[in-house]
PDB file of C-alpha atoms and ligand atoms in Angstrom:
ATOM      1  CA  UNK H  38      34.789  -7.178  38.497  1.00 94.00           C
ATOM      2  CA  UNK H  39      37.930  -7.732  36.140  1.00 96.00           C
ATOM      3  CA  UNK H  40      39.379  -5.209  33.516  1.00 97.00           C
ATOM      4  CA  UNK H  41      41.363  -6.728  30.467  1.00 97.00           C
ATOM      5  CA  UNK H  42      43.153  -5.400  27.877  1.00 98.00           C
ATOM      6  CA  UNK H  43      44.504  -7.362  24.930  1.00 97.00           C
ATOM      7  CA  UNK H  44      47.208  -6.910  22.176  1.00 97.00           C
ATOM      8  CA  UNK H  45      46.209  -2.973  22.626  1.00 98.00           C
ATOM      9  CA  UNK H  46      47.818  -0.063  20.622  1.00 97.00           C
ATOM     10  CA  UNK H  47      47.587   3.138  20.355  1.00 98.00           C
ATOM     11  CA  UNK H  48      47.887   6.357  18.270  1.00 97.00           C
ATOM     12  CA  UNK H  49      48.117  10.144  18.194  1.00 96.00           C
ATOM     13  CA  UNK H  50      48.646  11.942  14.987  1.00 93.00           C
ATOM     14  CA  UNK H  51      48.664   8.487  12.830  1.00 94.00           C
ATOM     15  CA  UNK H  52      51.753   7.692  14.622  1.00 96.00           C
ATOM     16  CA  UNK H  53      51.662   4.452  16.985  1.00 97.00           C
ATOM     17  CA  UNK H  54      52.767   5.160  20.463  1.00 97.00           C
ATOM     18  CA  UNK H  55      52.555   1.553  21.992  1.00 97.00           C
ATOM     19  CA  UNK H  56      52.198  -1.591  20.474  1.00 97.00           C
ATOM     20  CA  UNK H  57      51.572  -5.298  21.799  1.00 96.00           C
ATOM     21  CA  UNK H  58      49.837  -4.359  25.532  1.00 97.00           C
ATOM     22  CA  UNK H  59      48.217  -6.701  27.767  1.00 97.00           C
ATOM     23  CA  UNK H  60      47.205  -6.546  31.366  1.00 97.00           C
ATOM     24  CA  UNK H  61      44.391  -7.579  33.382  1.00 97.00           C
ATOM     25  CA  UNK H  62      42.736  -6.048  36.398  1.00 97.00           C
ATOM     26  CA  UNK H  63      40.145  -7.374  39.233  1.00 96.00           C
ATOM     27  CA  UNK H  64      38.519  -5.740  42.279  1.00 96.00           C
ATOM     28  CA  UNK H  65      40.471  -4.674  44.774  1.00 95.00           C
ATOM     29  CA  UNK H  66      43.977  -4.264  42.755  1.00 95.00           C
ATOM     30  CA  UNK H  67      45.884  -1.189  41.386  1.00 96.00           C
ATOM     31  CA  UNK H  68      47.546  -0.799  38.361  1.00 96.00           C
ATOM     32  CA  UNK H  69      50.486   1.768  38.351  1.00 96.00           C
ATOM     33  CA  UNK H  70      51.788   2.865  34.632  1.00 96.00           C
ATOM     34  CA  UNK H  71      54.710   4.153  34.571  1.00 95.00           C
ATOM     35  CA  UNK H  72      57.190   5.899  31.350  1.00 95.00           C
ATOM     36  CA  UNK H  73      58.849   8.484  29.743  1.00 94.00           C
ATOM     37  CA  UNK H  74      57.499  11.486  28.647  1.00 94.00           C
ATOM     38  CA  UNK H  75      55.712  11.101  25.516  1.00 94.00           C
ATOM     39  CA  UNK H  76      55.378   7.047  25.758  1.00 95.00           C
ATOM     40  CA  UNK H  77      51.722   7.108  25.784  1.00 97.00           C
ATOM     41  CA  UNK H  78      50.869   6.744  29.497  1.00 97.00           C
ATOM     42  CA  UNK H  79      48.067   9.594  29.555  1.00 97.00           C
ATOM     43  CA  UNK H  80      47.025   8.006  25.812  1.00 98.00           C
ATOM     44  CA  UNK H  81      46.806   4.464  27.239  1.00 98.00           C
ATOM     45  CA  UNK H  82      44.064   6.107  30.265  1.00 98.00           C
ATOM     46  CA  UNK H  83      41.855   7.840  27.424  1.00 97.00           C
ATOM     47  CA  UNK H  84      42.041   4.729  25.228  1.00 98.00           C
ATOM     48  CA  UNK H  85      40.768   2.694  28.678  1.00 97.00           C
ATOM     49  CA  UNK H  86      38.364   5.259  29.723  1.00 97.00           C
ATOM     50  CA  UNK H  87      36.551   5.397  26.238  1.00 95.00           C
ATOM     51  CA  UNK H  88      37.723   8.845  25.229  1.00 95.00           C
ATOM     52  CA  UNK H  89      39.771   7.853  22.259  1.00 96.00           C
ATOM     53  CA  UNK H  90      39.446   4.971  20.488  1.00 97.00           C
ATOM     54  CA  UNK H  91      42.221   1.909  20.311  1.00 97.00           C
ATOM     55  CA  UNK H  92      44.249   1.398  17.176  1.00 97.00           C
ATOM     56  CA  UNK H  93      43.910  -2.618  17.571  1.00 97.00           C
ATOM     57  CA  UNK H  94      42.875  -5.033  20.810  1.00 97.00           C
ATOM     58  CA  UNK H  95      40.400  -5.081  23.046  1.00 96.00           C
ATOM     59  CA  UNK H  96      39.375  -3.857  26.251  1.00 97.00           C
ATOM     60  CA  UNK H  97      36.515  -5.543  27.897  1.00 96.00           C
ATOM     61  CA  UNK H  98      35.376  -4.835  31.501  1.00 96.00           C
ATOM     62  CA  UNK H  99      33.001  -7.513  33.077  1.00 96.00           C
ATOM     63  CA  UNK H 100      30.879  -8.187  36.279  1.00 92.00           C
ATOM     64  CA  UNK H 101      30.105 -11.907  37.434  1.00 91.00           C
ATOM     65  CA  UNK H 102      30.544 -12.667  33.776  1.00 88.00           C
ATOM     66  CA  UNK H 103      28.356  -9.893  32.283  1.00 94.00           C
ATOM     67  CA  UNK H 104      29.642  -7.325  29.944  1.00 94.00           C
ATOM     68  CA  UNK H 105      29.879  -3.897  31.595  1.00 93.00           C
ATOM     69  CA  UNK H 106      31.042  -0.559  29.432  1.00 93.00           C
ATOM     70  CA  UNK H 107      33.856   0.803  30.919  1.00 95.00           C
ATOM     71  CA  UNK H 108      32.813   4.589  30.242  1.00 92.00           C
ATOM     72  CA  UNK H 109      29.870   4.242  32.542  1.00 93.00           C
ATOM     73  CA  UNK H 110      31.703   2.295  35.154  1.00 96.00           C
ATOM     74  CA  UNK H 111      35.174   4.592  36.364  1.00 97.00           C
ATOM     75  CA  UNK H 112      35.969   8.023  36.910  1.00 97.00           C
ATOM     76  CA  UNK H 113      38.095   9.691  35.067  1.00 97.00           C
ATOM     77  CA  UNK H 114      40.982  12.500  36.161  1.00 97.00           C
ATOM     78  CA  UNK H 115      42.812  13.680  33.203  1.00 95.00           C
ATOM     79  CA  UNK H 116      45.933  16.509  33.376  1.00 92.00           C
ATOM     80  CA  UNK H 117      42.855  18.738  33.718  1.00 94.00           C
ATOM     81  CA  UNK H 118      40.386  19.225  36.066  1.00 94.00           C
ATOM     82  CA  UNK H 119      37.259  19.746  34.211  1.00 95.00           C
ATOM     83  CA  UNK H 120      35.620  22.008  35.905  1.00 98.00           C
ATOM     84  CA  UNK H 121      33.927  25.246  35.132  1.00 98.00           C
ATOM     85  CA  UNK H 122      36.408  28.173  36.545  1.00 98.00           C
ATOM     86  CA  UNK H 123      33.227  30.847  37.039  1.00 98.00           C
ATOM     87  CA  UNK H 124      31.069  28.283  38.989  1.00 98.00           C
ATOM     88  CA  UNK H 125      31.216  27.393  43.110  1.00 98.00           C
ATOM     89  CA  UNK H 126      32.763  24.374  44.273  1.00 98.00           C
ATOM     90  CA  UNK H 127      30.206  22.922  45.615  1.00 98.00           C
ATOM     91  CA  UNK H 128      28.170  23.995  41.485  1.00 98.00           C
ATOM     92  CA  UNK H 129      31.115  21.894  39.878  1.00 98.00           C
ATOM     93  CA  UNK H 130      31.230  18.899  42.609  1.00 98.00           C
ATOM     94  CA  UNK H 131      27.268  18.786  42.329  1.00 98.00           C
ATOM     95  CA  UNK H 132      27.141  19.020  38.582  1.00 98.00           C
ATOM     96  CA  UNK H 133      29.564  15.774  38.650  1.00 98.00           C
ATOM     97  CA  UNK H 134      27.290  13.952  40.944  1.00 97.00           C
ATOM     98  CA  UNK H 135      24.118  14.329  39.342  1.00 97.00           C
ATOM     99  CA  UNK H 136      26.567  13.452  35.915  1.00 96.00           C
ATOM    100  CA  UNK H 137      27.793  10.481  37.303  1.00 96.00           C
ATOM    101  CA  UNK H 138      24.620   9.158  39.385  1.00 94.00           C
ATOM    102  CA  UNK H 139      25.197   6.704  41.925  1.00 95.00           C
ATOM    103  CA  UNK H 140      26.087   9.637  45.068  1.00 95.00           C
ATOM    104  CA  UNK H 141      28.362   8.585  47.530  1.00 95.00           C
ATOM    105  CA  UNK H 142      29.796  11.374  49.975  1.00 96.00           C
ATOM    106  CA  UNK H 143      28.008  14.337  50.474  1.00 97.00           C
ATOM    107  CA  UNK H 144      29.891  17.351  48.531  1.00 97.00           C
ATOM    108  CA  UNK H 145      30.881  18.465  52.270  1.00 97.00           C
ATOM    109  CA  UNK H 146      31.563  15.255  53.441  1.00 97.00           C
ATOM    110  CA  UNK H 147      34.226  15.299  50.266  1.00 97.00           C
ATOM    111  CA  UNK H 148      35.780  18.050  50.988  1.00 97.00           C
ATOM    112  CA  UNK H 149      36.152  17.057  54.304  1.00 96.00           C
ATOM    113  CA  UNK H 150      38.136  14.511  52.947  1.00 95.00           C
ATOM    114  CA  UNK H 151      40.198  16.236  50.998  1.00 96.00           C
ATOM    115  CA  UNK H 152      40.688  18.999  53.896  1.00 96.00           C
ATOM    116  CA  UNK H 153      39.324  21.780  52.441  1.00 96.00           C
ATOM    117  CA  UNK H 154      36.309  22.223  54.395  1.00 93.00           C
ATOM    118  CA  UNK H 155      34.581  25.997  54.341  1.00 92.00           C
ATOM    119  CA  UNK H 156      35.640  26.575  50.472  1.00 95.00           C
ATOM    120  CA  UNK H 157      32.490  25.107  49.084  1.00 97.00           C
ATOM    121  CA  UNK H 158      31.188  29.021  47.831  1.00 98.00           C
ATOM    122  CA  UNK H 159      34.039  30.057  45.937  1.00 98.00           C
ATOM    123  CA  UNK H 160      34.383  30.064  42.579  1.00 98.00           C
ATOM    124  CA  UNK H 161      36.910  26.939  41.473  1.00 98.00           C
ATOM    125  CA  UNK H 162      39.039  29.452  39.217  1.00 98.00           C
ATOM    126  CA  UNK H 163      39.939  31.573  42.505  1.00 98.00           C
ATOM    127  CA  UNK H 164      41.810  28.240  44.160  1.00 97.00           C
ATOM    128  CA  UNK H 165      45.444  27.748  44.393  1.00 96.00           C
ATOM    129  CA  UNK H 166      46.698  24.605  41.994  1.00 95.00           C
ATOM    130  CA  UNK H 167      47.172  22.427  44.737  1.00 96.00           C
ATOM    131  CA  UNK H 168      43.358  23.066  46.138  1.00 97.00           C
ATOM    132  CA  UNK H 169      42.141  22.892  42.526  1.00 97.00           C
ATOM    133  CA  UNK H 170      43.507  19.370  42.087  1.00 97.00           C
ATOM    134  CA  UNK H 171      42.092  18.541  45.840  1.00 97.00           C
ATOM    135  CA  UNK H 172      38.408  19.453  44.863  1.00 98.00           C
ATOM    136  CA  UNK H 173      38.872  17.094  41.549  1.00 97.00           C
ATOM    137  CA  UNK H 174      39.842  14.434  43.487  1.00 97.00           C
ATOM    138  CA  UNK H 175      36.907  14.951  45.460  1.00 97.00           C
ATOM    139  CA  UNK H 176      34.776  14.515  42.646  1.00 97.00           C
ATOM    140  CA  UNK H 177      36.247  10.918  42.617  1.00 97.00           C
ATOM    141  CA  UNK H 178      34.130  10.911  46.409  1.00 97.00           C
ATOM    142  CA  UNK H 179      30.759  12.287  45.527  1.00 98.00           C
ATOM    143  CA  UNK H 180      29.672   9.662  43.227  1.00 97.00           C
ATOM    144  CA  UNK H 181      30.657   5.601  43.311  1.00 97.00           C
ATOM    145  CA  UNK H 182      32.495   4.559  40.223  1.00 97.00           C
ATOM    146  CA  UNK H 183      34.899   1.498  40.855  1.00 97.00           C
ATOM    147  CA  UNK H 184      37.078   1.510  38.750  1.00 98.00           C
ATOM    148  CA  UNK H 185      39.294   4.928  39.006  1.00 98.00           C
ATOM    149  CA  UNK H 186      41.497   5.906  36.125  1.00 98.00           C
ATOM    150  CA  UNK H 187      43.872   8.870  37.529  1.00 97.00           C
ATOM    151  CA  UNK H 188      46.201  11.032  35.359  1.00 97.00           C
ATOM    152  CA  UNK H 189      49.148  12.370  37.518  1.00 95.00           C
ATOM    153  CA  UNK H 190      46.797  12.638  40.309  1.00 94.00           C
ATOM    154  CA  UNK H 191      48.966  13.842  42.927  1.00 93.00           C
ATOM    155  CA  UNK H 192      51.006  16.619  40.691  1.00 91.00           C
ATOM    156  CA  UNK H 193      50.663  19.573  42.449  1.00 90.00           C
ATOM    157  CA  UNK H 194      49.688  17.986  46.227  1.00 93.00           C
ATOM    158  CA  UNK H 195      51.603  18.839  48.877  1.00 94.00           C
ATOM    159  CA  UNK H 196      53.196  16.188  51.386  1.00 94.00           C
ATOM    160  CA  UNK H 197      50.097  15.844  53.074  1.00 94.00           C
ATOM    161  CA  UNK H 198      47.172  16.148  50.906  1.00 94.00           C
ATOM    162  CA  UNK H 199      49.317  13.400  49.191  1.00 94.00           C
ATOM    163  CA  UNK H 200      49.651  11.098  51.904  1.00 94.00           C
ATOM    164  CA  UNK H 201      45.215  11.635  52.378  1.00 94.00           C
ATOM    165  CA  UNK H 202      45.245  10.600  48.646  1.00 94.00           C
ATOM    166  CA  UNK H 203      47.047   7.172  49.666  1.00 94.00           C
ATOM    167  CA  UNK H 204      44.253   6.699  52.107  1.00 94.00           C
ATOM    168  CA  UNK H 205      41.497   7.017  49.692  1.00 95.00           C
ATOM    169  CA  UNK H 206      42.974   5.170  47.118  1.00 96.00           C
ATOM    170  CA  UNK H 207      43.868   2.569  49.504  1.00 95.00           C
ATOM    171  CA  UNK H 208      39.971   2.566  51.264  1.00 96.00           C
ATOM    172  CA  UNK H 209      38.479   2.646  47.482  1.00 96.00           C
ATOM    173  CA  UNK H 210      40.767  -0.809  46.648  1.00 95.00           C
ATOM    174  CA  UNK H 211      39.682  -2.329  50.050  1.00 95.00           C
ATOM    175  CA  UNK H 212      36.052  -1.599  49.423  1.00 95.00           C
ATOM    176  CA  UNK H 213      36.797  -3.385  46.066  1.00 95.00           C
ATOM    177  CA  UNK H 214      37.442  -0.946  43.441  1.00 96.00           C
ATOM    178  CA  UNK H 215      39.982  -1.070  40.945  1.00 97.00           C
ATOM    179  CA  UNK H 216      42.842   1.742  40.631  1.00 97.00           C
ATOM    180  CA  UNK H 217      44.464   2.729  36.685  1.00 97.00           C
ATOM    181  CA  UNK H 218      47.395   5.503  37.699  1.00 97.00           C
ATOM    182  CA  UNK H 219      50.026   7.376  35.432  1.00 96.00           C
ATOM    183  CA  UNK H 220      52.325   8.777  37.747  1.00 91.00           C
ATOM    184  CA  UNK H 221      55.786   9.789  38.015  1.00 84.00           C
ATOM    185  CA  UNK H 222      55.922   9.762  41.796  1.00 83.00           C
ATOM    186  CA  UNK H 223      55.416   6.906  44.001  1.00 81.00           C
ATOM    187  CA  UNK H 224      51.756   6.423  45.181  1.00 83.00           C
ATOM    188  CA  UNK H 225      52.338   5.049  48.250  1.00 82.00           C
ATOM    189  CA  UNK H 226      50.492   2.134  47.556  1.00 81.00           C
ATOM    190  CA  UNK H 227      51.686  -1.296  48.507  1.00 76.00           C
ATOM    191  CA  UNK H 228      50.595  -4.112  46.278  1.00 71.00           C
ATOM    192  CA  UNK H 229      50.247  -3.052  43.132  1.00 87.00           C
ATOM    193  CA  UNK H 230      50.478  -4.183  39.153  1.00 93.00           C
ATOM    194  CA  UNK H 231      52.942  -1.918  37.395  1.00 94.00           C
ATOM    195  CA  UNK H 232      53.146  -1.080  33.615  1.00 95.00           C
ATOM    196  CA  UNK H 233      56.145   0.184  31.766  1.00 96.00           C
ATOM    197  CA  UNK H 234      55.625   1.723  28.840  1.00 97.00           C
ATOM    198  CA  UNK H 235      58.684   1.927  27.524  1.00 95.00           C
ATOM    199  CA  UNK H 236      58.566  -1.993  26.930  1.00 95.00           C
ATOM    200  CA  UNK H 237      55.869  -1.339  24.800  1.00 96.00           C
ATOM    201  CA  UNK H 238      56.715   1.260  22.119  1.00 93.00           C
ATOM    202  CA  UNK H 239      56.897   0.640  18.691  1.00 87.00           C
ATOM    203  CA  UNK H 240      60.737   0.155  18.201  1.00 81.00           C
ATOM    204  CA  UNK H 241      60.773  -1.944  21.133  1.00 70.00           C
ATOM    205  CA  UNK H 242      58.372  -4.541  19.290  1.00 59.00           C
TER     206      UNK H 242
HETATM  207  N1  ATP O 206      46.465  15.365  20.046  1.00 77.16           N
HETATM  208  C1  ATP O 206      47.620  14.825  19.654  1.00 77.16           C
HETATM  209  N2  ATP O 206      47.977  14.807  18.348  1.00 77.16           N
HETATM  210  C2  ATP O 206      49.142  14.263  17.955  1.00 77.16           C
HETATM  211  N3  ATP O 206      50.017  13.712  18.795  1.00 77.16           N
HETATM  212  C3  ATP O 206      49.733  13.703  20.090  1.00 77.16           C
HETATM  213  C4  ATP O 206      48.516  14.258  20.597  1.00 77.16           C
HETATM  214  N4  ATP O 206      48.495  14.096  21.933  1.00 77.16           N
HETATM  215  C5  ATP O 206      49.635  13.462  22.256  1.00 77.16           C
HETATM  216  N5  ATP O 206      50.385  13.222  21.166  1.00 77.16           N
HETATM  217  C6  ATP O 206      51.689  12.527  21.105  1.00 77.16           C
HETATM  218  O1  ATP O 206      51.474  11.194  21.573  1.00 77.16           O
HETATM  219  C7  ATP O 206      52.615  10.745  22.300  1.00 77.16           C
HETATM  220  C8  ATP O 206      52.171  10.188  23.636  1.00 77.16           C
HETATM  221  O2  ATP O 206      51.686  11.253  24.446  1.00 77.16           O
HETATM  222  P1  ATP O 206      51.111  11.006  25.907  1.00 77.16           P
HETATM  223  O3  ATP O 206      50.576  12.312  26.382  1.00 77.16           O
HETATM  224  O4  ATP O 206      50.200   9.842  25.872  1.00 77.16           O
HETATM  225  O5  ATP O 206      52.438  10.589  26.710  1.00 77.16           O
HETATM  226  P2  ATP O 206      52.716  10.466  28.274  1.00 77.16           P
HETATM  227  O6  ATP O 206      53.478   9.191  28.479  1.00 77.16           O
HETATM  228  O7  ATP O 206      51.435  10.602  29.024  1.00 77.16           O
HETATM  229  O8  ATP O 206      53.658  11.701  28.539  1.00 77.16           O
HETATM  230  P3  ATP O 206      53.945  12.631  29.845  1.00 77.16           P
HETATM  231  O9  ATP O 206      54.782  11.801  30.804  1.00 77.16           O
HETATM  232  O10 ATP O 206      54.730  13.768  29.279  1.00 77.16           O
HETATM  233  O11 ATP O 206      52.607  13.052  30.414  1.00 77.16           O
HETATM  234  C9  ATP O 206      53.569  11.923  22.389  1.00 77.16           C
HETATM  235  O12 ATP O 206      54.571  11.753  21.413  1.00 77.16           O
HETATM  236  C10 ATP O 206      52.710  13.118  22.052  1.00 77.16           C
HETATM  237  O13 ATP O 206      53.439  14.128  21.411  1.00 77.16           O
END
């Protein structure tokens, strides 16, 4: 599987926010975007993802040469969590399965992973930030998508639920998937591409 992008830009408002981007992705690699505030990281992931559209360029993900829409083929964790506040866990992790087909873990098996085992009935609104962001990324779990496109994923983790992030995200490269991240902090991943923003903005063109 490879992900490219070509001579991308994007805007918000009418105003362009990046200019002139290029990268290219295959199975098994991360790609770690880093940037001010403001310089169009989280943009760049919706633009990627499908969610807004490009200004210019191209993004094209394929599979042994065939044409795949990106959309249908990653997961998606945004600033938000997307899920339903009054519903259970388990409601919101099982309405993303049967959303995004293709089940992998079990919804307990996820959480299991994400140490929060025995939370499954309450509702998501009554969790801590921290266990809110845990039960997201267990949504990345419960259904295989592989190419993952992750929004400050760890904000709000503590040391260790960070550190069992590194794991997956490490485990979901070596099974092949592909990694898009907009952090701030350090992922603790080893090889990995990395993407400045800031060498992309429209004075810097
Ligand atoms: N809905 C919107 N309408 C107009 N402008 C927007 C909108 N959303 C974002 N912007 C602007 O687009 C620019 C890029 O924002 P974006 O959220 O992509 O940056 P970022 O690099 O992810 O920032 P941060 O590190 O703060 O998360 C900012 O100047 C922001 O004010």
């Amino acid at each position: 599987m490879r992900l490219e992008a070509e001579n991308l830009a994007g805007e918000r408002g009418g105003e362009t926010v990046f200019a002139g981007l290029d990268f290219t992705l295959s199975s098994g690699e991360a790609l770690v975007i880093t940037g001010p505030n403001g310089s169009g990281k989280s943009t760049l992931l919706r633009i990627i993802a499908g969610l807004l559209p490009a200004e210019s360029g191209r993004i094209a993900l394929s599979h042994e040469g065939s044409p795949l829409p990106v959309r249908a083929a990653c997961h998606y964790l945004g600033h938000q969590n997307a899920m339903k506040p009054a519903l259970s866990v388990r409601e919101n992790l099982a309405f993303w399965q049967k959303f995004h087909g293709a089940p992998l873990l079990d919804i307990d098996a996820a959480l299991d992973v994400v140490n929060l085992p025995g939370i499954d009935h309450l509702p998501f609104g009554y969790l801590s930030t921290g266990q809110k962001r845990r039960v997201s990324i267990a949504k990345l779990l419960v259904s295989h998508r592989p190419l993952w496109i992750v929004d400050e994923p760890t904000a709000g983790l503590d040391r260790a639920s960070e550190e069992r992030f590194a794991q997956m995200m490490r485990d979901h490269l070596r099974d092949g998937g592909m990694i898009i991240a907009a952090t701030h902090i350090p992922l603790g991943l080893e090889a990995m591409k990395t993407l400045d923003m800031s060498a992309y903005s429209p004075e810097a063109a």
